[in-house]
PDB file of C-alpha atoms and ligand atoms in Angstrom:
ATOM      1  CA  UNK S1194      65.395  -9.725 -71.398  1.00 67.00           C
ATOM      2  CA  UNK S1195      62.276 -11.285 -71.922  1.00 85.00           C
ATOM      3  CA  UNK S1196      59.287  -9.350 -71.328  1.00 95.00           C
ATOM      4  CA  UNK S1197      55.537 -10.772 -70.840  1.00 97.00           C
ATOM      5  CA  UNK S1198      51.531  -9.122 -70.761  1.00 97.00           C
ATOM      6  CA  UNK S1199      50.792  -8.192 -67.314  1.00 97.00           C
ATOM      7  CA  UNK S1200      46.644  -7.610 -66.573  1.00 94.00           C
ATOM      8  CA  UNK S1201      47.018  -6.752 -62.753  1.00 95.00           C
ATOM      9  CA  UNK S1202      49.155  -7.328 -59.598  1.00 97.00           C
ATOM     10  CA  UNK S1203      47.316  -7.472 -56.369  1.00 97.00           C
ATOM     11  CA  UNK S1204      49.420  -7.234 -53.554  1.00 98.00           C
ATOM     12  CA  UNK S1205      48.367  -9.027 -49.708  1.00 98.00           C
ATOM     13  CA  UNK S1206      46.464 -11.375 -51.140  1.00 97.00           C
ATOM     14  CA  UNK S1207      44.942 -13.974 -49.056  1.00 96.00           C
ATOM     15  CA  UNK S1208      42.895 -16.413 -51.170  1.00 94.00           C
ATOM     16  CA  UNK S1209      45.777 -17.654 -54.104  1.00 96.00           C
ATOM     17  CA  UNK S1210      47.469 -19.796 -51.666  1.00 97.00           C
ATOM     18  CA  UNK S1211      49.263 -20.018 -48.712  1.00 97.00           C
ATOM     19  CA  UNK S1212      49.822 -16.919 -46.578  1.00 98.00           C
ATOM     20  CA  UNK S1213      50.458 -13.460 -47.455  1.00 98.00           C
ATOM     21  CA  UNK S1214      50.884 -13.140 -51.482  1.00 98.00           C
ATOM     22  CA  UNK S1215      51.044 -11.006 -54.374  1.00 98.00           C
ATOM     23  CA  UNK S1216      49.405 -12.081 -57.092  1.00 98.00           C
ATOM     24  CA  UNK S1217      50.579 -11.489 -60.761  1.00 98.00           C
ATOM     25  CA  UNK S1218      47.606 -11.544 -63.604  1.00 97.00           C
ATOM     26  CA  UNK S1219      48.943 -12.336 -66.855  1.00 97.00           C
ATOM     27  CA  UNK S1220      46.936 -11.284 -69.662  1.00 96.00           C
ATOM     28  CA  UNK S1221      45.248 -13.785 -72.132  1.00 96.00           C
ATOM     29  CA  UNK S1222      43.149 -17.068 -71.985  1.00 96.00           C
ATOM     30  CA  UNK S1223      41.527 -19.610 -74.372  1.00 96.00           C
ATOM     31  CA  UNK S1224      39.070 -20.213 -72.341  1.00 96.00           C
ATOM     32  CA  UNK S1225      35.735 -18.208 -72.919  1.00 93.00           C
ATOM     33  CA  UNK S1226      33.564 -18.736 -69.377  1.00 94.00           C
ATOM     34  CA  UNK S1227      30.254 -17.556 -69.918  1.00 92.00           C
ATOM     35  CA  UNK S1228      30.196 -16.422 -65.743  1.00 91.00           C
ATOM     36  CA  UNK S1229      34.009 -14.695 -66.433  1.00 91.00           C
ATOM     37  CA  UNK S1230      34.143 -11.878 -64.016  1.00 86.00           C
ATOM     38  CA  UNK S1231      37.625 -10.574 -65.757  1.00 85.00           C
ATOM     39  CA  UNK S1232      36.352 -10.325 -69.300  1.00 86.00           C
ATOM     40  CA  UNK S1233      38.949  -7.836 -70.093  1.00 85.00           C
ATOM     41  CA  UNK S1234      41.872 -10.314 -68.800  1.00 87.00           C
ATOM     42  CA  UNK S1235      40.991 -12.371 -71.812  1.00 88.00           C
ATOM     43  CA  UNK S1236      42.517 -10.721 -74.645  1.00 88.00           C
ATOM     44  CA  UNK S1237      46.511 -11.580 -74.712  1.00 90.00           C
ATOM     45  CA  UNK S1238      47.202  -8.204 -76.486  1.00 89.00           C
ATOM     46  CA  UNK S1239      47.163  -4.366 -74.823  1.00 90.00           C
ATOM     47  CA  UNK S1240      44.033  -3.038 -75.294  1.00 86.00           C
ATOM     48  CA  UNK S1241      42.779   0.799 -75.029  1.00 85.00           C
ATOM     49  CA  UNK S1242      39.858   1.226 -72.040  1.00 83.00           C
ATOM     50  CA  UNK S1243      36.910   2.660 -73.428  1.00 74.00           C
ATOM     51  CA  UNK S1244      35.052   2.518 -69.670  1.00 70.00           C
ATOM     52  CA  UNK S1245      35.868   6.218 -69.823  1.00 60.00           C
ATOM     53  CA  UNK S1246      36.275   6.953 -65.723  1.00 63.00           C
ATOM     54  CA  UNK S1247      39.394   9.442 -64.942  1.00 62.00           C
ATOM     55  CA  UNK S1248      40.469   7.612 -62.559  1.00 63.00           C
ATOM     56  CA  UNK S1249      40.995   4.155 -64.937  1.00 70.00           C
ATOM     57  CA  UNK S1250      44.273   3.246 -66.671  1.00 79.00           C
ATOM     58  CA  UNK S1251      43.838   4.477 -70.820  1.00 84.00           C
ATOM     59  CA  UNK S1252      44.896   0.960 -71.506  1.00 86.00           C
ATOM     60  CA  UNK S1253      44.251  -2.639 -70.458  1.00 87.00           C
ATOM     61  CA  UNK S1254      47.333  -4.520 -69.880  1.00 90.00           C
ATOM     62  CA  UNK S1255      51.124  -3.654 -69.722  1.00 94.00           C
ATOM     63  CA  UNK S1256      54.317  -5.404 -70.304  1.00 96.00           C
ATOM     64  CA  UNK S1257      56.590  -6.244 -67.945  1.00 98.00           C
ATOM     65  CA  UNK S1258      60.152  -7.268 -68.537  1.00 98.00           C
ATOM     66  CA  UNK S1259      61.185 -10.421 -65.619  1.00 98.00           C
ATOM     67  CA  UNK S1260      63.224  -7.811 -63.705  1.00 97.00           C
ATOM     68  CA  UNK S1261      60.906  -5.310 -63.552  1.00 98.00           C
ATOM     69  CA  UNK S1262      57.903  -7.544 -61.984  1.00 98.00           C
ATOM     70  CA  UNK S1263      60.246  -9.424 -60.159  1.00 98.00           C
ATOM     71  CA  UNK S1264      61.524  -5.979 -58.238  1.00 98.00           C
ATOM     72  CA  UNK S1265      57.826  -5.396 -57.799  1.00 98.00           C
ATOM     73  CA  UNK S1266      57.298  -8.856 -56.456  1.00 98.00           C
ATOM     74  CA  UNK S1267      60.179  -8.748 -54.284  1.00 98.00           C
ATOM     75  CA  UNK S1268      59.404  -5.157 -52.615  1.00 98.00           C
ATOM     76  CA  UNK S1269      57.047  -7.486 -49.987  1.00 98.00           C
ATOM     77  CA  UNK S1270      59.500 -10.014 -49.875  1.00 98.00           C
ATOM     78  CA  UNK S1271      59.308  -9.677 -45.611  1.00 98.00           C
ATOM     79  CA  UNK S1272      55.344 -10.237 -45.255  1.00 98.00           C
ATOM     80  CA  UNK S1273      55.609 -13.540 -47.226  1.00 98.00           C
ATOM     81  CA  UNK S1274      58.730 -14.430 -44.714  1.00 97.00           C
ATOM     82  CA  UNK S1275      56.026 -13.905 -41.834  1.00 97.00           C
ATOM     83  CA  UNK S1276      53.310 -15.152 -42.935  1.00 98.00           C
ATOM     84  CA  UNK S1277      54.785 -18.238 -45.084  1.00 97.00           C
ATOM     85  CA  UNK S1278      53.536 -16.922 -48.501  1.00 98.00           C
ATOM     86  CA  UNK S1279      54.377 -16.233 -51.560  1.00 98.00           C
ATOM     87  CA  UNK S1280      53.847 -15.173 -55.133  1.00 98.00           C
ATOM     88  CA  UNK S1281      50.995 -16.757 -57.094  1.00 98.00           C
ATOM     89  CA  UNK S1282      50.592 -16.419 -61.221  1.00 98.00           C
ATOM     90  CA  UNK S1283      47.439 -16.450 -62.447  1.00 97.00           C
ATOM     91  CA  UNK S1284      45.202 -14.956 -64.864  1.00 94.00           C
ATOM     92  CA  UNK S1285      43.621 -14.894 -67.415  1.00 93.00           C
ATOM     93  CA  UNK S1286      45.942 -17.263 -68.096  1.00 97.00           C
ATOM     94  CA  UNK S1287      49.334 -17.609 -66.446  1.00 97.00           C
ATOM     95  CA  UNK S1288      50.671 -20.600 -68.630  1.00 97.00           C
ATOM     96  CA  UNK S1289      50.021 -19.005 -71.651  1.00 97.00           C
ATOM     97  CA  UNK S1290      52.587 -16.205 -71.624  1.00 98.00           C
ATOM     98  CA  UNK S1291      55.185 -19.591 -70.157  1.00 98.00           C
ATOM     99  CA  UNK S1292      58.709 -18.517 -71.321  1.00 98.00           C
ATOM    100  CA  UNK S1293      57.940 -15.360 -69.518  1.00 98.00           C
ATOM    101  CA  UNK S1294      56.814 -17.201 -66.563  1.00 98.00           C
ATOM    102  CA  UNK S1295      59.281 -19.540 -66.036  1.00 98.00           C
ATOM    103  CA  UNK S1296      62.111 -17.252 -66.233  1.00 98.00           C
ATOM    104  CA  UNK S1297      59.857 -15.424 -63.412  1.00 98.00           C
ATOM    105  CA  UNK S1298      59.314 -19.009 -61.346  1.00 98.00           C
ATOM    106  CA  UNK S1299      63.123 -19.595 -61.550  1.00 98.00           C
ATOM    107  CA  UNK S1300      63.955 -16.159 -60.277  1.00 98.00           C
ATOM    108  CA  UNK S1301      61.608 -16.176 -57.186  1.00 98.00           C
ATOM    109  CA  UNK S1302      63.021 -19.620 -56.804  1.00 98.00           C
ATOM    110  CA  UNK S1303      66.445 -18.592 -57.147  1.00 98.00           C
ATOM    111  CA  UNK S1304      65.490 -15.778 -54.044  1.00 97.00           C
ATOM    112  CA  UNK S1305      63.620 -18.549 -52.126  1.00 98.00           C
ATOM    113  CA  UNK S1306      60.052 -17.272 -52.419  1.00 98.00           C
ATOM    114  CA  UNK S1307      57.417 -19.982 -52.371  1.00 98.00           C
ATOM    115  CA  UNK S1308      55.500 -20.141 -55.653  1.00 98.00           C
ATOM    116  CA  UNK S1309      51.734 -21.075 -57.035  1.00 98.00           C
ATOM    117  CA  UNK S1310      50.032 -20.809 -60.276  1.00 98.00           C
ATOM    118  CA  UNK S1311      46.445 -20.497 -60.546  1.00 98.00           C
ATOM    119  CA  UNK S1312      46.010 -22.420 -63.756  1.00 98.00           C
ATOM    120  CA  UNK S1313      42.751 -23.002 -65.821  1.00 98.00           C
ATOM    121  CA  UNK S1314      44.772 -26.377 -67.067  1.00 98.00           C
ATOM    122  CA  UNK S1315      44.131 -25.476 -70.686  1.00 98.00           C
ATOM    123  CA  UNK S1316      47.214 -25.333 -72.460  1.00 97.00           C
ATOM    124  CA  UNK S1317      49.963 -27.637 -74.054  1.00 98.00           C
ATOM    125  CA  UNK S1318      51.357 -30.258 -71.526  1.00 98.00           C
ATOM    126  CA  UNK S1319      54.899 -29.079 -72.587  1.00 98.00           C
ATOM    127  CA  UNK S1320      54.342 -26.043 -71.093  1.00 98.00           C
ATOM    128  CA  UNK S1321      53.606 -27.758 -67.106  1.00 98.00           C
ATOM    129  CA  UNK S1322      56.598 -29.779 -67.770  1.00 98.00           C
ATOM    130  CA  UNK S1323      58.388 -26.056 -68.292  1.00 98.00           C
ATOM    131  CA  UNK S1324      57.677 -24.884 -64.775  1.00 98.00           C
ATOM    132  CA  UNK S1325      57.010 -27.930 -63.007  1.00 98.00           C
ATOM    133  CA  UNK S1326      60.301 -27.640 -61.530  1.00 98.00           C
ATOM    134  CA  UNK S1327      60.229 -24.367 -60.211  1.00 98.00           C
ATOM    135  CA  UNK S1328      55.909 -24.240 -59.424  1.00 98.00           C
ATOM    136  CA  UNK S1329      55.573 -24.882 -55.478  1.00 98.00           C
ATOM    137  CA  UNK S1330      51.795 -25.054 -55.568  1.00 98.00           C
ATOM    138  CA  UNK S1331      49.433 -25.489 -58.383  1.00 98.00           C
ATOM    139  CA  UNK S1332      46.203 -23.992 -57.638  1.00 98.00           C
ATOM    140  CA  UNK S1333      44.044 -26.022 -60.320  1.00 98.00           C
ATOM    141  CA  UNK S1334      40.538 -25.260 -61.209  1.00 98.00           C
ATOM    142  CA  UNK S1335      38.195 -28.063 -61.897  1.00 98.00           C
ATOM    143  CA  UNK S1336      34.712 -26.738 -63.594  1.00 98.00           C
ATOM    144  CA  UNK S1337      32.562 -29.032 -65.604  1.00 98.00           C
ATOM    145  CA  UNK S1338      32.914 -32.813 -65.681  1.00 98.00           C
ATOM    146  CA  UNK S1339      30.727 -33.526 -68.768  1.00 98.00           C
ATOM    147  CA  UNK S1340      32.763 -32.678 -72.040  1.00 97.00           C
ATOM    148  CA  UNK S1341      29.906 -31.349 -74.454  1.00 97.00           C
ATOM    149  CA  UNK S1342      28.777 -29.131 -71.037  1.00 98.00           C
ATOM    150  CA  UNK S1343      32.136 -28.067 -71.029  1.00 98.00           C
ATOM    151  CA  UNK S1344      32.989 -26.998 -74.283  1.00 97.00           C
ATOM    152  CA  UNK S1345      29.763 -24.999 -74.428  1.00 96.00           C
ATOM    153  CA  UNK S1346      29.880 -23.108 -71.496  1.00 95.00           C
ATOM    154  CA  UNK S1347      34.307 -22.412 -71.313  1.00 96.00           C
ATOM    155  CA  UNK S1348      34.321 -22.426 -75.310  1.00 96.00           C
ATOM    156  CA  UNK S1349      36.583 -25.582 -74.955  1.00 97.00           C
ATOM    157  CA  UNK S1350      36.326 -29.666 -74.197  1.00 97.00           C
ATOM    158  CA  UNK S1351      37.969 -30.734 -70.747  1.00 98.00           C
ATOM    159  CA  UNK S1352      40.080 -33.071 -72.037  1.00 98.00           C
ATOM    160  CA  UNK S1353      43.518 -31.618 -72.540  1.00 98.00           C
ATOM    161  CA  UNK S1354      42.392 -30.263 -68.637  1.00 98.00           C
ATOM    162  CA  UNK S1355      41.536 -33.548 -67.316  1.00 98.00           C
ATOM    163  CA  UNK S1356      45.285 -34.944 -69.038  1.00 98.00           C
ATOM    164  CA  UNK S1357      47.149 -32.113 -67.906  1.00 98.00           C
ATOM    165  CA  UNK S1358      45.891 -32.851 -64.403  1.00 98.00           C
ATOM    166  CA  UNK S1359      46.809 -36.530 -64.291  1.00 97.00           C
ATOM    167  CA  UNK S1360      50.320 -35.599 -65.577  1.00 98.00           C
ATOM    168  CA  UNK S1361      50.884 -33.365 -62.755  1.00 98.00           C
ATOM    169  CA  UNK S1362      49.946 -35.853 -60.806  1.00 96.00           C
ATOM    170  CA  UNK S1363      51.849 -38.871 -62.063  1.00 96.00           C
ATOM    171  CA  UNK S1364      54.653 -35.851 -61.899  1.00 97.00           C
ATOM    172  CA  UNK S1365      54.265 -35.710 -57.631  1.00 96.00           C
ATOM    173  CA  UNK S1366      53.178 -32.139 -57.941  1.00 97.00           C
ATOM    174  CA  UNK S1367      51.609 -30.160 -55.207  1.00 97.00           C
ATOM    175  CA  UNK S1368      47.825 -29.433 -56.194  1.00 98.00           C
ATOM    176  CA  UNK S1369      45.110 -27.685 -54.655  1.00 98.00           C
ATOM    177  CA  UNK S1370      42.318 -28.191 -56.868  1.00 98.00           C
ATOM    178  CA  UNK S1371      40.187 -25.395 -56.932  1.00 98.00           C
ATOM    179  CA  UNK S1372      36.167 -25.528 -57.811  1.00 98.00           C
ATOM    180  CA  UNK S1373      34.087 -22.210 -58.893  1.00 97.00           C
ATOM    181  CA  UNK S1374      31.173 -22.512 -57.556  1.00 97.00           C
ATOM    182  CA  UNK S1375      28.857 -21.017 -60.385  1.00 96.00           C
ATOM    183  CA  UNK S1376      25.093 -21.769 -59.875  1.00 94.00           C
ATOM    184  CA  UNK S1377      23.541 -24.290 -61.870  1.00 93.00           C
ATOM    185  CA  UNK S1378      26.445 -24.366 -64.208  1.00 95.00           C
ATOM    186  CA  UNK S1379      28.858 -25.639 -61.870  1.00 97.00           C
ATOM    187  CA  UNK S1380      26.937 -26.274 -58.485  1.00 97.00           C
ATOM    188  CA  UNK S1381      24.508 -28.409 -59.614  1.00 96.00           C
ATOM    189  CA  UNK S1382      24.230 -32.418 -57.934  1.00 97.00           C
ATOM    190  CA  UNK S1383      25.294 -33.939 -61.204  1.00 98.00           C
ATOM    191  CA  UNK S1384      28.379 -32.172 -61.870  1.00 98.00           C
ATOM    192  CA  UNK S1385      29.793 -32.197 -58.570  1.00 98.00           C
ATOM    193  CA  UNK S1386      29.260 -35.787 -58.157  1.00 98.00           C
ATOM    194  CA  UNK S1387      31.465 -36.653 -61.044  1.00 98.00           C
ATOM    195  CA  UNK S1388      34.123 -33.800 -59.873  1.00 98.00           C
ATOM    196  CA  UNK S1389      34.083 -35.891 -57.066  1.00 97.00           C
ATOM    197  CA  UNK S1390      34.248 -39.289 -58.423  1.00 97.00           C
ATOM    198  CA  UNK S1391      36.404 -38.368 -61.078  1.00 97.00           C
ATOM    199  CA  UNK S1392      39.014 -36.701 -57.874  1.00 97.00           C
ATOM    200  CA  UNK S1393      38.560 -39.836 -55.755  1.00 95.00           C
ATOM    201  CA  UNK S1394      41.998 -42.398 -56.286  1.00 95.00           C
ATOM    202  CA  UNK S1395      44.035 -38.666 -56.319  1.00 94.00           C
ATOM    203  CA  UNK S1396      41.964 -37.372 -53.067  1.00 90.00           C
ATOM    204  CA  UNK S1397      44.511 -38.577 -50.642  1.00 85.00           C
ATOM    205  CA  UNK S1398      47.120 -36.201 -53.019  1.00 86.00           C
ATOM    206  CA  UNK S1399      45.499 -33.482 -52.837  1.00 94.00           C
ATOM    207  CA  UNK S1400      43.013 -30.713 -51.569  1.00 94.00           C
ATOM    208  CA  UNK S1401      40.093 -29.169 -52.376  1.00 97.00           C
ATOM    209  CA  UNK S1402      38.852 -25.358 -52.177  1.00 97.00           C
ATOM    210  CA  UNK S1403      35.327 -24.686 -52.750  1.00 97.00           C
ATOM    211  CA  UNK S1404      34.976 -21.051 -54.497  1.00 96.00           C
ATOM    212  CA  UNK S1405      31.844 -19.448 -53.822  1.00 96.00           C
ATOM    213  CA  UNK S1406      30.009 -17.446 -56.511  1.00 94.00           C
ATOM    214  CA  UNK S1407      30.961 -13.910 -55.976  1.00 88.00           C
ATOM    215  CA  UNK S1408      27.853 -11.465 -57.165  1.00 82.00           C
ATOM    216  CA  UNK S1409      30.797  -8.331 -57.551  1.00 77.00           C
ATOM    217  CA  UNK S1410      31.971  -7.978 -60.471  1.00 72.00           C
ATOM    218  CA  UNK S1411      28.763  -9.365 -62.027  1.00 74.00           C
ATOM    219  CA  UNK S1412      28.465  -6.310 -64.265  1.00 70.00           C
ATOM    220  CA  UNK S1413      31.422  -7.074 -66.134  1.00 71.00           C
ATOM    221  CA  UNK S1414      30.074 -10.599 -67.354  1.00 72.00           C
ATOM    222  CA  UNK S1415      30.102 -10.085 -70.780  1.00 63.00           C
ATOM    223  CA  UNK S1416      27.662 -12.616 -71.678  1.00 59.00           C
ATOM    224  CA  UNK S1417      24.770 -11.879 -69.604  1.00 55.00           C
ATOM    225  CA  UNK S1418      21.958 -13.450 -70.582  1.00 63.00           C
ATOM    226  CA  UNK S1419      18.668 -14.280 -68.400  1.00 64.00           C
ATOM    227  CA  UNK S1420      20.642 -17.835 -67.475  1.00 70.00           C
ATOM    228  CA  UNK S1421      23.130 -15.572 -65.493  1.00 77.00           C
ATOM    229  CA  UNK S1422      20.572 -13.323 -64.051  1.00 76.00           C
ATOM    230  CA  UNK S1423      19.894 -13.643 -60.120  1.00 80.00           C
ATOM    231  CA  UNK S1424      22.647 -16.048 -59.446  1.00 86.00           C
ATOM    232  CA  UNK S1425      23.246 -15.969 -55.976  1.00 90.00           C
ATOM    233  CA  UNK S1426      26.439 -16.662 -53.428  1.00 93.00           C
ATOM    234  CA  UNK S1427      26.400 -19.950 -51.903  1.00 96.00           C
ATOM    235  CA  UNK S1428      24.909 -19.348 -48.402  1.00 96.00           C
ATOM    236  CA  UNK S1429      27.061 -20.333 -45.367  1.00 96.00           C
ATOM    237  CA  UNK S1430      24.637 -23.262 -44.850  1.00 96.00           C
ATOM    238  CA  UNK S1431      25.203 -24.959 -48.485  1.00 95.00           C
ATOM    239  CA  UNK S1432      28.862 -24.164 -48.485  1.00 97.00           C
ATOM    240  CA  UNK S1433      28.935 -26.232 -44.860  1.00 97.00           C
ATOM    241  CA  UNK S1434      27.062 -28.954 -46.825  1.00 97.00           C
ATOM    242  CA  UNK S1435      29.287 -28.559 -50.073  1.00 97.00           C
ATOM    243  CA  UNK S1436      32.382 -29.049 -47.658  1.00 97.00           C
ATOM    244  CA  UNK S1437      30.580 -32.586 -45.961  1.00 97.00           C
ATOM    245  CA  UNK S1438      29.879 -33.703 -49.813  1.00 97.00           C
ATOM    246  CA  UNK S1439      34.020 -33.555 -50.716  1.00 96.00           C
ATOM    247  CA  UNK S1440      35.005 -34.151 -47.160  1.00 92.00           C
ATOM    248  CA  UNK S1441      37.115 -31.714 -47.017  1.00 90.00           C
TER     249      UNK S1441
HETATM  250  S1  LIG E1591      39.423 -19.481 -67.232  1.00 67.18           S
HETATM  251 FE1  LIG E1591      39.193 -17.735 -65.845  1.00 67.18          FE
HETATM  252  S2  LIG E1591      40.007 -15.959 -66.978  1.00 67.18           S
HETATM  253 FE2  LIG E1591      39.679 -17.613 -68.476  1.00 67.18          FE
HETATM  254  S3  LIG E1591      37.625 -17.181 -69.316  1.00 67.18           S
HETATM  255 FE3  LIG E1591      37.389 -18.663 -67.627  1.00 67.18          FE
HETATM  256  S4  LIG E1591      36.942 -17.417 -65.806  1.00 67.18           S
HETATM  257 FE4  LIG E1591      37.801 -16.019 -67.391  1.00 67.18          FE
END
């Protein structure tokens, strides 16, 4: 049985689509954000904690075969029948590890679980057209619009993003596109008028979520440098007015 790189599972989540979810982190992305809050979900491979605190795990990461997560997914099979959830994949990067996951996708399928995945965008088209069938929901993030802005501040152009998006589309899939709100990086006039020029034709297709900048977790940010410093959450007044902007 295949087996895949776990980072986390967080179980009643509420934020990774609809419902009452768990949420399976799969270790590894090829993205490099410089505002990452999970720098340690980066790394595909196992790696040994060195934060030191007793009450950590010794290592980062741990594998999973698809019956073993799916047993652990399953276990709260009866609050996602109330509440209309789910499971969500996401990362790191979900798509990454995507044998693994779509032998996972088909399984939950198989058992009738709805099913997102919380996708950065950035990997080989072949591997959306891989779970397309079995992906209920793709929660898709949308950062920077300008390519060299990009590719400096995620490591990587937009492009392949930008593609993979319009094949999902042209494919009838369910999106929720998903925008971190990152100050000055992200939330910044400029950019998010071409997010939302660039998301007009689709907008009838799809919805928005506005992600506010979350200060916890700040101290993992491995590149902290004075542009990071003092960035603060999006008061309820500017998300109100960031909500009028995309009409959402
Ligand atoms: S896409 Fe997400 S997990 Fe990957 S580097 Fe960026 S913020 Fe971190």
């Amino acid at each position: 049985m295949r087996e895949g790189t776990v980072f986390d599972i967080k179980k009643f989540a509420t934020h990774d689509g609809p419902g009452i979810r768990t949420t399976v982190f799969l270790k590894g992305c090829a993205l490099d954000c410089w505002w990452c809050h999970n720098p340690e979900s980066k790394n595909s491979e196992i790696e040994k904690n060195h934060s030191g605190g007793h009450l950590e795990k010794s290592f980062i990461g741990e594998n999973y075969s698809v019956s073993r997560l799916f047993n652990e997914i399953i276990k709260d099979e009866i609050f996602f029948e109330e509440s209309r959830g789910g499971v969500t994949f996401s990362g790191g990067e979900a798509m990454l590890q995507v044998d693994f996951l779509q032998e996972l996708l088909k399984k939950c399928k198989f058992h009738g679980l709805h099913t997102a995945v919380d996708t950065s965008g950035y990997c080989p088209q072949e591997n959306f057209v891989k779970i397309l069938p079995y992906t209920d929901l793709f929660l898709y993030d949308i950062k920077i619009m300008d390519p060299v802005l990009h590719q400096k501040y995620t490591g990587k152009s937009n492009e392949l993003i930008l593609t993979n998006f319009e094949y999902l589309i042209s494919r009838n899939a369910n999106i929720q596109i998903r925008i971190p709100l990152i100050p000055r990086f992200t939330d910044n006039e400029t950019n998010l008028s071409a997010i939302k020029t660039f998301l007009k034709p689709f907008r009838p297709l799809i919805d928005i979520e506005l992600i506010p900048y979350n200060k916890l977790g700040e101290s993992k940010i491995r590149r902290y440098t004075d542009k990071l410093e003092n960035l603060q959450t999006q008061s309820k007044k500017r998300l109100q007015e960031l909500r009028d902007f995309f009409e959402i």
